[in-house]
Every structure is written in C-alpha cells, then in structure tokens.
Coordinates of C-alpha atoms and ligand atoms in Angstrom, one line a residue:
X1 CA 21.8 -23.9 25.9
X2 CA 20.5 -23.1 22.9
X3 CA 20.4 -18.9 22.1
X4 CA 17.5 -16.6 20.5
X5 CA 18.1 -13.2 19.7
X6 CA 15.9 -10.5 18.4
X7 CA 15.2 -6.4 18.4
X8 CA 12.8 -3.8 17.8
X9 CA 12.6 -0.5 17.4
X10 CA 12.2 2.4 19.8
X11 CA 9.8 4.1 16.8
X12 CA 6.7 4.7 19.0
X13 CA 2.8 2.5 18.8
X14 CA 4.3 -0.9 19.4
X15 CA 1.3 -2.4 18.0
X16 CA -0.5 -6.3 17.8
X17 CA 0.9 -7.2 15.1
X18 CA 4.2 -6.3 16.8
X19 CA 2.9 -8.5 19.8
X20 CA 1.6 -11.5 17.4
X21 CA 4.6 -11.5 14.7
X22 CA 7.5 -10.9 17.8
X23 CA 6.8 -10.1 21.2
X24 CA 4.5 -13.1 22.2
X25 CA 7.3 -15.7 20.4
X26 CA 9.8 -13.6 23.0
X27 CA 7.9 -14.9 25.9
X28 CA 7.4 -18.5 24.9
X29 CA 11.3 -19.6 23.9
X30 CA 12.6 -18.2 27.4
X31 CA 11.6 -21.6 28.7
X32 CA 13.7 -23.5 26.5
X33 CA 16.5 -20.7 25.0
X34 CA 19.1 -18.5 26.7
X35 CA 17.4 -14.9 25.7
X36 CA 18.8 -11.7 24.4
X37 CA 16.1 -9.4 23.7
X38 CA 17.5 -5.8 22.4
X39 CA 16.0 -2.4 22.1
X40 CA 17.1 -1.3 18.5
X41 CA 18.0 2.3 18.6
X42 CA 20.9 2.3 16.1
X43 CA 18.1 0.9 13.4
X44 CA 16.0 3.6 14.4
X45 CA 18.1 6.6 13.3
X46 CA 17.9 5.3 9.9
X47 CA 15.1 7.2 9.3
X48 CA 15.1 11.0 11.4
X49 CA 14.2 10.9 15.1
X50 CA 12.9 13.5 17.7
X51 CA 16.4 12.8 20.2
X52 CA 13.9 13.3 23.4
X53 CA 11.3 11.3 22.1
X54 CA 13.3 8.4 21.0
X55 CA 15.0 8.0 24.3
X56 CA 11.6 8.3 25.8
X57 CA 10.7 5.5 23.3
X58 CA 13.7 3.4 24.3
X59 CA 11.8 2.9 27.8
X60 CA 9.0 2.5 26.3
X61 CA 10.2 -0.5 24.9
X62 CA 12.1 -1.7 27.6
X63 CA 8.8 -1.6 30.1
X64 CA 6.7 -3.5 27.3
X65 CA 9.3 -6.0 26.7
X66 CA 9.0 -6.7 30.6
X67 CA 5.3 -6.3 30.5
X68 CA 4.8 -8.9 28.3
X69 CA 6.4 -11.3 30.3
X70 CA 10.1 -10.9 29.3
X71 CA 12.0 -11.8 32.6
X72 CA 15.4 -10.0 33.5
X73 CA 16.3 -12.7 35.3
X74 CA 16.0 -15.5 32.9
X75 CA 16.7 -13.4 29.6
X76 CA 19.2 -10.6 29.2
X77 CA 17.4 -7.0 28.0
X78 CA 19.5 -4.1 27.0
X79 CA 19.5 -1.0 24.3
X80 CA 21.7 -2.1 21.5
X81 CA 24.1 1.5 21.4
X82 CA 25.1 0.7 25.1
X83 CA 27.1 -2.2 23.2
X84 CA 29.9 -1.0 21.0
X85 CA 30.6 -4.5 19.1
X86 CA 27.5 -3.9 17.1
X87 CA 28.8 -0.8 15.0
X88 CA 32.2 -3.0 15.3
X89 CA 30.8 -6.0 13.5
X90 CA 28.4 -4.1 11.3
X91 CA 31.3 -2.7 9.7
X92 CA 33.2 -5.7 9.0
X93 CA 30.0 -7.1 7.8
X94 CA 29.7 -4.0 5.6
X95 CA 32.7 -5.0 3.7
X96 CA 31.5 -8.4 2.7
X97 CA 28.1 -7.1 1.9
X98 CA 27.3 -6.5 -1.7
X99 CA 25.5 -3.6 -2.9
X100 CA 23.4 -5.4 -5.2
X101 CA 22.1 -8.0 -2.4
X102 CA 21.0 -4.9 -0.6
X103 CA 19.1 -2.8 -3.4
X104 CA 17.5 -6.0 -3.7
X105 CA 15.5 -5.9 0.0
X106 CA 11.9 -4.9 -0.3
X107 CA 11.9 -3.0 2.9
X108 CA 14.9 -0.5 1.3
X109 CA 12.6 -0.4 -1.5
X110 CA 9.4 0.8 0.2
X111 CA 11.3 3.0 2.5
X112 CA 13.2 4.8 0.0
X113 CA 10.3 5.3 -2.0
X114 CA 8.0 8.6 -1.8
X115 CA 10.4 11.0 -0.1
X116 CA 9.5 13.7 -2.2
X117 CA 12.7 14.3 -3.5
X118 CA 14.9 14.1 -0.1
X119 CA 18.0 12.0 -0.1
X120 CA 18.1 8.6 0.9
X121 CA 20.0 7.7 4.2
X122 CA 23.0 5.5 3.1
X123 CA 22.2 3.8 6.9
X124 CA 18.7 3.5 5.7
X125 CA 20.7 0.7 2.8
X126 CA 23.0 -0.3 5.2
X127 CA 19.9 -1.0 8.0
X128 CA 20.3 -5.3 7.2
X129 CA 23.8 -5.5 7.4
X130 CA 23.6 -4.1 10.9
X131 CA 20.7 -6.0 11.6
X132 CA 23.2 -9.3 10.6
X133 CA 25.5 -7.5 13.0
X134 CA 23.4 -7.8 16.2
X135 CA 22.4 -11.6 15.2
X136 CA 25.8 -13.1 14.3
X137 CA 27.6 -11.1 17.1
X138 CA 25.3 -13.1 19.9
X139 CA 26.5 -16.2 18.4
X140 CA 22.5 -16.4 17.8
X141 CA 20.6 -19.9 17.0
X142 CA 17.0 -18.9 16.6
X143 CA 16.2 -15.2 15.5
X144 CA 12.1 -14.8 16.4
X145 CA 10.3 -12.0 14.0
X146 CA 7.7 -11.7 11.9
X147 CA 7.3 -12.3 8.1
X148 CA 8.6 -8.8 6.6
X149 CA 11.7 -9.4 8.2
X150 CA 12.5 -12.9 6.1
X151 CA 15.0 -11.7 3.6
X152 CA 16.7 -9.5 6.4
X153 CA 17.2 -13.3 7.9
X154 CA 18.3 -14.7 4.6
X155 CA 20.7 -11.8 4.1
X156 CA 21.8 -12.3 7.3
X157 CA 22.7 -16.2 6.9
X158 CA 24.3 -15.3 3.8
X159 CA 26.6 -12.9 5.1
X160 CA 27.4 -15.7 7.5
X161 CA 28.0 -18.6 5.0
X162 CA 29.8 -16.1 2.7
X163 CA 32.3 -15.6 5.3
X164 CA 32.6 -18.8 7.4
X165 CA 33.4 -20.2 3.6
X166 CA 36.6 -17.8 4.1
X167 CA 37.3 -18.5 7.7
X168 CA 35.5 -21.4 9.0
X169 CA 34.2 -21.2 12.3
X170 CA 33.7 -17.2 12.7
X171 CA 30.0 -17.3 13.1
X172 CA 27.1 -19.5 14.4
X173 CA 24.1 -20.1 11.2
X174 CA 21.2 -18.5 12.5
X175 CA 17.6 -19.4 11.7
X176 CA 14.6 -17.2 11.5
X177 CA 11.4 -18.1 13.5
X178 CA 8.4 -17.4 12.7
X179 CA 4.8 -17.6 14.6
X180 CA 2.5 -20.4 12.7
X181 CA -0.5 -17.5 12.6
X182 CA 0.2 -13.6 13.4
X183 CA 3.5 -13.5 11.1
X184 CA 1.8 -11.0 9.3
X185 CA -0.6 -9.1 11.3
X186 CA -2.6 -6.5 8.2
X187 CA -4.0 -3.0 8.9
X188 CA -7.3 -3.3 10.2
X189 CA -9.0 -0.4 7.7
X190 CA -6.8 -2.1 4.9
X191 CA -6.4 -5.4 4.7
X192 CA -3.9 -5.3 1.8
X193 CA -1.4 -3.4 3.9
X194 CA 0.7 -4.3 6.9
X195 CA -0.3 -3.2 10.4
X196 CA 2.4 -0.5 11.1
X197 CA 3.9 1.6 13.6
X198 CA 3.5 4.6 11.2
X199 CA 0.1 4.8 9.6
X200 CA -1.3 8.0 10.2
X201 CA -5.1 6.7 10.9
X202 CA -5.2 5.5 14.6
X203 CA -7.6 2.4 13.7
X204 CA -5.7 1.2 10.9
X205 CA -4.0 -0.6 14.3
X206 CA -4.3 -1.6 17.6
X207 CA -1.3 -0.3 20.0
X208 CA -0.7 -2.3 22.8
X209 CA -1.2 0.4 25.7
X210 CA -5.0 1.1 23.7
X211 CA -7.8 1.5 26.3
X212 CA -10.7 -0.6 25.7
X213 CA -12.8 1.8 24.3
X214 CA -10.1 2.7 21.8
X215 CA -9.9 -1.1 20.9
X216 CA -13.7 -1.3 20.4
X217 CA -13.8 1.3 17.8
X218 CA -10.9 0.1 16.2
X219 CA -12.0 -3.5 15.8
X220 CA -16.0 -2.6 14.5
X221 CA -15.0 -0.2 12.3
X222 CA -12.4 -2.7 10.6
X223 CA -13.0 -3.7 6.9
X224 CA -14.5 -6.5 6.0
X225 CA -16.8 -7.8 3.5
X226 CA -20.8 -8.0 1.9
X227 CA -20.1 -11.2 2.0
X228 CA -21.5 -11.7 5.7
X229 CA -19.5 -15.6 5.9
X230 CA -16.8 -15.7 8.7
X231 CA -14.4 -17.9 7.3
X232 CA -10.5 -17.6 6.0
X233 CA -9.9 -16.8 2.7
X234 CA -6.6 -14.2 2.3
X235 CA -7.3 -14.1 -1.1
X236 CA -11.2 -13.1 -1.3
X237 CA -11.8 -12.1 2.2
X238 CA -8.4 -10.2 3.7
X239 CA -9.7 -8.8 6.3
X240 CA -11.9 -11.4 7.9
X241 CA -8.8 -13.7 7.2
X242 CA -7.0 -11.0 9.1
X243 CA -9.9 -10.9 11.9
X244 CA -9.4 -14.6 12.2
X245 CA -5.6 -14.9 12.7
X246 CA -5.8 -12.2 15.2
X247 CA -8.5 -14.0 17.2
X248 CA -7.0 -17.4 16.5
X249 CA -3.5 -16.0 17.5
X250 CA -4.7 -14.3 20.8
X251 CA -7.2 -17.1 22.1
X252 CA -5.4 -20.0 21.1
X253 CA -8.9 -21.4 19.1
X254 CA -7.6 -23.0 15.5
X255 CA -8.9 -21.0 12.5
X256 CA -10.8 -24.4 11.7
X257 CA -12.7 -24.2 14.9
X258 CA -13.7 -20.2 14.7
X259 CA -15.3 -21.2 11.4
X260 CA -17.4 -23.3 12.5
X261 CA -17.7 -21.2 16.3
X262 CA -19.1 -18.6 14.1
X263 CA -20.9 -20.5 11.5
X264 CA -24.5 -18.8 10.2
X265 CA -23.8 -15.7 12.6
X266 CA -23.1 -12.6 11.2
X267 CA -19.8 -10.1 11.5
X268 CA -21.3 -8.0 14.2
X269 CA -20.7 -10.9 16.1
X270 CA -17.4 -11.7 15.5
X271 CA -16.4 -9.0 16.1
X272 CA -17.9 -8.2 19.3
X273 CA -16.2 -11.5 21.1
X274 CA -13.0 -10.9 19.4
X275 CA -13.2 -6.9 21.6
X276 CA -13.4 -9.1 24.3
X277 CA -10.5 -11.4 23.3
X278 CA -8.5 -8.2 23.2
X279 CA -9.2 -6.2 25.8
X280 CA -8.9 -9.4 28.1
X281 CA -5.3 -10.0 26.9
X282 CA -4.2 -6.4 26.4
X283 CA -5.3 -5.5 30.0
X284 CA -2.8 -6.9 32.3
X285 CA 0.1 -6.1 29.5
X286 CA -1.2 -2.4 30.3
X287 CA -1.4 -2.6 34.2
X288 CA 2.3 -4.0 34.3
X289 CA 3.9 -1.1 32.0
X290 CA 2.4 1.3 34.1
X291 CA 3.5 -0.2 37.3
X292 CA 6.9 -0.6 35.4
X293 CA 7.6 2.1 33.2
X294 CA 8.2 4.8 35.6
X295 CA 10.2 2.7 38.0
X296 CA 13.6 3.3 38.5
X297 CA 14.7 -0.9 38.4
X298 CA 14.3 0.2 34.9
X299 CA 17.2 1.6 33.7
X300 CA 19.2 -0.7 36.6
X301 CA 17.7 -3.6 34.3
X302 CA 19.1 -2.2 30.8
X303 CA 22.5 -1.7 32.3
X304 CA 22.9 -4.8 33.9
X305 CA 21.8 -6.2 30.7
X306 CA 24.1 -4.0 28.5
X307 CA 26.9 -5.5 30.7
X308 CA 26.1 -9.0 30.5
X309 CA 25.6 -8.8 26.3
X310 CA 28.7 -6.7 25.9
X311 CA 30.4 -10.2 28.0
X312 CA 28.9 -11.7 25.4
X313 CA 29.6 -9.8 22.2
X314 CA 33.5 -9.0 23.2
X315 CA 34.0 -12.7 22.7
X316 CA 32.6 -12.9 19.3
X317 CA 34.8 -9.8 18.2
X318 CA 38.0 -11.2 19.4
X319 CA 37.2 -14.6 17.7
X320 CA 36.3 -12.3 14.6
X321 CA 39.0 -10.3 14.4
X322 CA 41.3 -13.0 14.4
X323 CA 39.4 -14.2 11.6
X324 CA 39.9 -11.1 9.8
X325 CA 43.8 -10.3 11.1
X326 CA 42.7 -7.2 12.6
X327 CA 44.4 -5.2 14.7
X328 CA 47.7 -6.3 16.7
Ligands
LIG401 P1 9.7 -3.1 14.2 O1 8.6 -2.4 14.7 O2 9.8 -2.9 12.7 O3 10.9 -3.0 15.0 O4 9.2 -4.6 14.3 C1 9.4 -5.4 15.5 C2 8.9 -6.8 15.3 O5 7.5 -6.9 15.0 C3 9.6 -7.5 14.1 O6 9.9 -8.9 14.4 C4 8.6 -7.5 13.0 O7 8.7 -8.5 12.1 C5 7.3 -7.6 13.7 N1 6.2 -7.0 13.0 C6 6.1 -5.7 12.7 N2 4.9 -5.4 12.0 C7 4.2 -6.6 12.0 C8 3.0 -7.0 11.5 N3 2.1 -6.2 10.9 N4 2.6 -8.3 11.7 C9 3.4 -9.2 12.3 N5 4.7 -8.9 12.8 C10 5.1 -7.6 12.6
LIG402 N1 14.7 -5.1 11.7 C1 13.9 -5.5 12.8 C2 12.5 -4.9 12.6 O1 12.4 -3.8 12.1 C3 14.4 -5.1 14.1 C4 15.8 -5.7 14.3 C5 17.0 -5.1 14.3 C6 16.0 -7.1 14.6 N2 18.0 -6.0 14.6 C7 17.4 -7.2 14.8 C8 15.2 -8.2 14.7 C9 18.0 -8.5 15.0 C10 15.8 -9.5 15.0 C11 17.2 -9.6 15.1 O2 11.6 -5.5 12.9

C-alpha cells in the first residue's frame, strides 16, 4: 500500500484554510493510503513558544486531527519529537542541503522579515530540510498540503534526487498533493493575504472550534466588492473568488454552478447560505473535540502511534546510514 505523510503545527487557531488546504485531504486518502499524520512540534520551536501552551497545543491538534475524521485505527497519529529519527535524518539531510536553495524559500523570507532587529533562528532556515526529514524518513509517496508549502515539496524531492544520484535507492520520490479548490484559503478582511494562524484580527479567519455566532460575524463582515456580481475572478474580485472556493470547497457545489445559484442576487445573500454551509460542517468537527480532547485514549493514541512510526522510521535510518557509512 501506497503511503501519505503529512504535519502541522501545534501553533494555536487551526483555521479553514488549514481544514480546506490539509486536514480535509487527510480524511479522504485513508481509504486508499496507509496514513501517517504527525503533530509538528520540532517546526514549531522555530519561532519562540510558551512550553505550557505548546504542549497544550500538541493535544490540541491531536483531538482535531481525530475530530476530523482521522482514524487511529486505519492511520497512525503521533507528535513528531516522540520519534528520534527525525532530528537523525534532518541532519544528514542538512549536510546535502545548500544554503543558497534555502535563502531562496519564500516562507524563510516572510518569516525572517520585520523582526525589529532580533536575530534570525538558524532552525527558522533550517525549518525545510527538517520538513524533507519527516517526508523521506516515512519512505512517503504522496505528501497532502496546501499551496504555500510547494517549494518546501520541491526542496524536499531535490534533496531526495540529489542523494539517491549518490546512493541509489536511499529514498522513496515523494509527490506533493494538493486540493483542486481550498489550496489557498485568503484572509477573509484581506483577500490579498493568506488565512493564517497568526493574524492578530480574529475575523481575518475562521478557527475550526468557532461558535456559530463567531462564524456569522466573521463571514458578513468579510471584504468583498461594489461590484454586487457573485462570480470568480481572483484577479478583480479576491474576495468573492475567496467566498466561492470556500463554499465550493465545503459543499461540494462547482464554482460554475454557485455562479449561476447566485445569479442576479446580491452579496448579503451569499453570504448568508455560505454561514450555514459553515456552521453545518464545523458543528460536529466541534462536538467530537470536545468529547475527545479531554479524554485520556488521547495520549494512549499518540504513543501507540509514536511506536508504530518509530517501527517505521528505524528502518529508513538503518538503510540510510548504510548509504552514508555511518557508524559501525
Ligand atoms: P501550518 O499551520 O503552517 O502547520 O499548516 C498546516 C497545513 O495547512 C499545511 O498543509 C498548509 O499548507 C495548510 N494551510 C495553511 N494555511 C493555509 C491556507 N490559508 N489555505 C490553505 N491551506 C493552508
Ligand atoms: N511545514 C508544514 C506547514 O507549516 C508542516 C509540516 C512539517 C509538514 N513537516 C511536514 C507538512 C511534512 C507535510 C509533510 O504547513
């Protein structure tokens, strides 16, 4: 069987674009993949953490990954530190990584950018090589993410090719996979901008664990246009465009078809039904974390799962090793 890997970070406001760009794909390849679904917390100390919060955040994770529909008993969850090959392989990695390929990453770029004068994290230029790390030590097929994680994917395969060309057979090529809408959900009060984890207005997103009244105001106050014409244009109309693939994305209704649903009918409408889209498909997502996150099969889940991925990853190292003659 076939394998998909993929990770996200224990950072706090998993949000829908989160849901459309990753989590959602998650759900849909356990029928035909065997799944490893990590919690990142190694990538998340890039960047300075709150220790309490972000082991807090960790289950936080974890219970939405299960809330979703991620099932422990098909796909194997776990918290990528509890794995020791991944600072292993990230450091062989390292030392066939080039420091001009990683200046190069446009998410280095933004997040080394306005910090006032602080220092930049070397782990914060390091953060794809790792990222390769967890893919390539899976022996990973299919890597399910959304679009501002593309050159982390082609960085990834690079590393891969660069050092298969030396040893053949050390790693498997991974591909990237990514949703045909909701690969890049934006912020809802600025279209030109990603929806992030991070922004500090509350309706520039919707979290996942939003109540419904939370969800209304965030979706009628979103920006849109004078132009009053529901229809998908990225270029002249990013946030109806955006409206649209979140609608499209969530109700399974082609963009094609909302056009014309909504044809001659103003925004206020729109908008209204897409609340209801929402709410409808965010509601049980909340009732099963709640049920879940507080349970104590939740930490019996992650280790069981930390044990069946370090099975997993201690075969890649010993077959990477030889590669590299390390060790005796
Ligand atoms: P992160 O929160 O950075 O760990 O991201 C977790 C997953 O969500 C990754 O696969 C990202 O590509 C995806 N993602 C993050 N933000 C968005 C967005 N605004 N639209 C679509 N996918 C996203
Ligand atoms: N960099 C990814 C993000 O921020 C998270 C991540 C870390 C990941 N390791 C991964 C995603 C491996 C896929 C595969 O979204």
């Amino acid at each position: 069987m076939k394998r998909v890997f993929s990770g996200v970070q224990p950072t706090g406001n998993i949000h829908l674009g989160n849901y459309l760009g990753a989590l959602k794909q998650f759900v849909e390849l356990q029928k035909d993949y065997q799944c490893v679904y990590c919690i990142v917390d190694m990538h998340a100390i890039t960047l300075p953490q709150d220790p309490k919060e972000l082991k807090e955040h960790i289950l936080d994770v974890a219970a939405l990954y299960l809330a979703v529909g991620v099932d422990p008993q098909k796909s194997i969850v776990f918290v990528q530190s509890d794995v020791p090959g991944h600072a292993e392989l990230s450091w062989i990695l390292t030392c066939s990584s080039y420091m001009g390929e990683l200046s190069r990453m446009t998410q280095f770029k933004d997040k080394s950018k306005n910090r006032d004068g602080e220092s930049i994290p070397t782990g914060l230029f390091m953060y794809p090589v790792l990222m390769a790390a967890d893919i390539l030590l899976y022996d990973t097929d299919l890597v399910p993410v959304g679009n501002d994680q593309k050159q982390h994917i082609e960085i990834c395969r690079d590393l891969a090719g660069r050092i298969n060309g030396k040893y053949p057979g050390t790693f498997v090529m991974p591909e990237g996979y990514f949703p045909q809408a909701g690969a890049r959900i934006m912020a809802l009060d600025d279209p030109t901008k990603k929806m992030s984890k991070s922004a500090e207005n509350i309706h520039s997103r919707i979290s996942l664990l939003d109540e419904p009244a939370k969800i209304k105001k965030s979706i009628m106050k979103a920006t849109t246009d004078s132009d009053g014409c529901v229809r998908f244009d990225v270029e002249n109309k990013p946030g109806v465009s955006n409206l649209l693939s979140i609608y499209s994305s969530l109700s399974g209704v082609s963009i094609a078809e909302l056009e014309q649903r909504y044809e001659g009918r103003g925004y206020g409408d729109f908008k209204k039904d897409l609340v209801e889209i929402t709410v409808d498909a965010l509601a049980p997502i909340r009732q099963r974390y709640e049920e879940i996150r507080y349970s104590s099969e939740l930490k019996d889940i992650l280790k069981e799962g930390a044990q069946k991925a370090d099975a997993i990853a201690q075969q890649t190292m010993k077959r990477v090793r030889e590669s590299f003659g390390l060790g005796l």
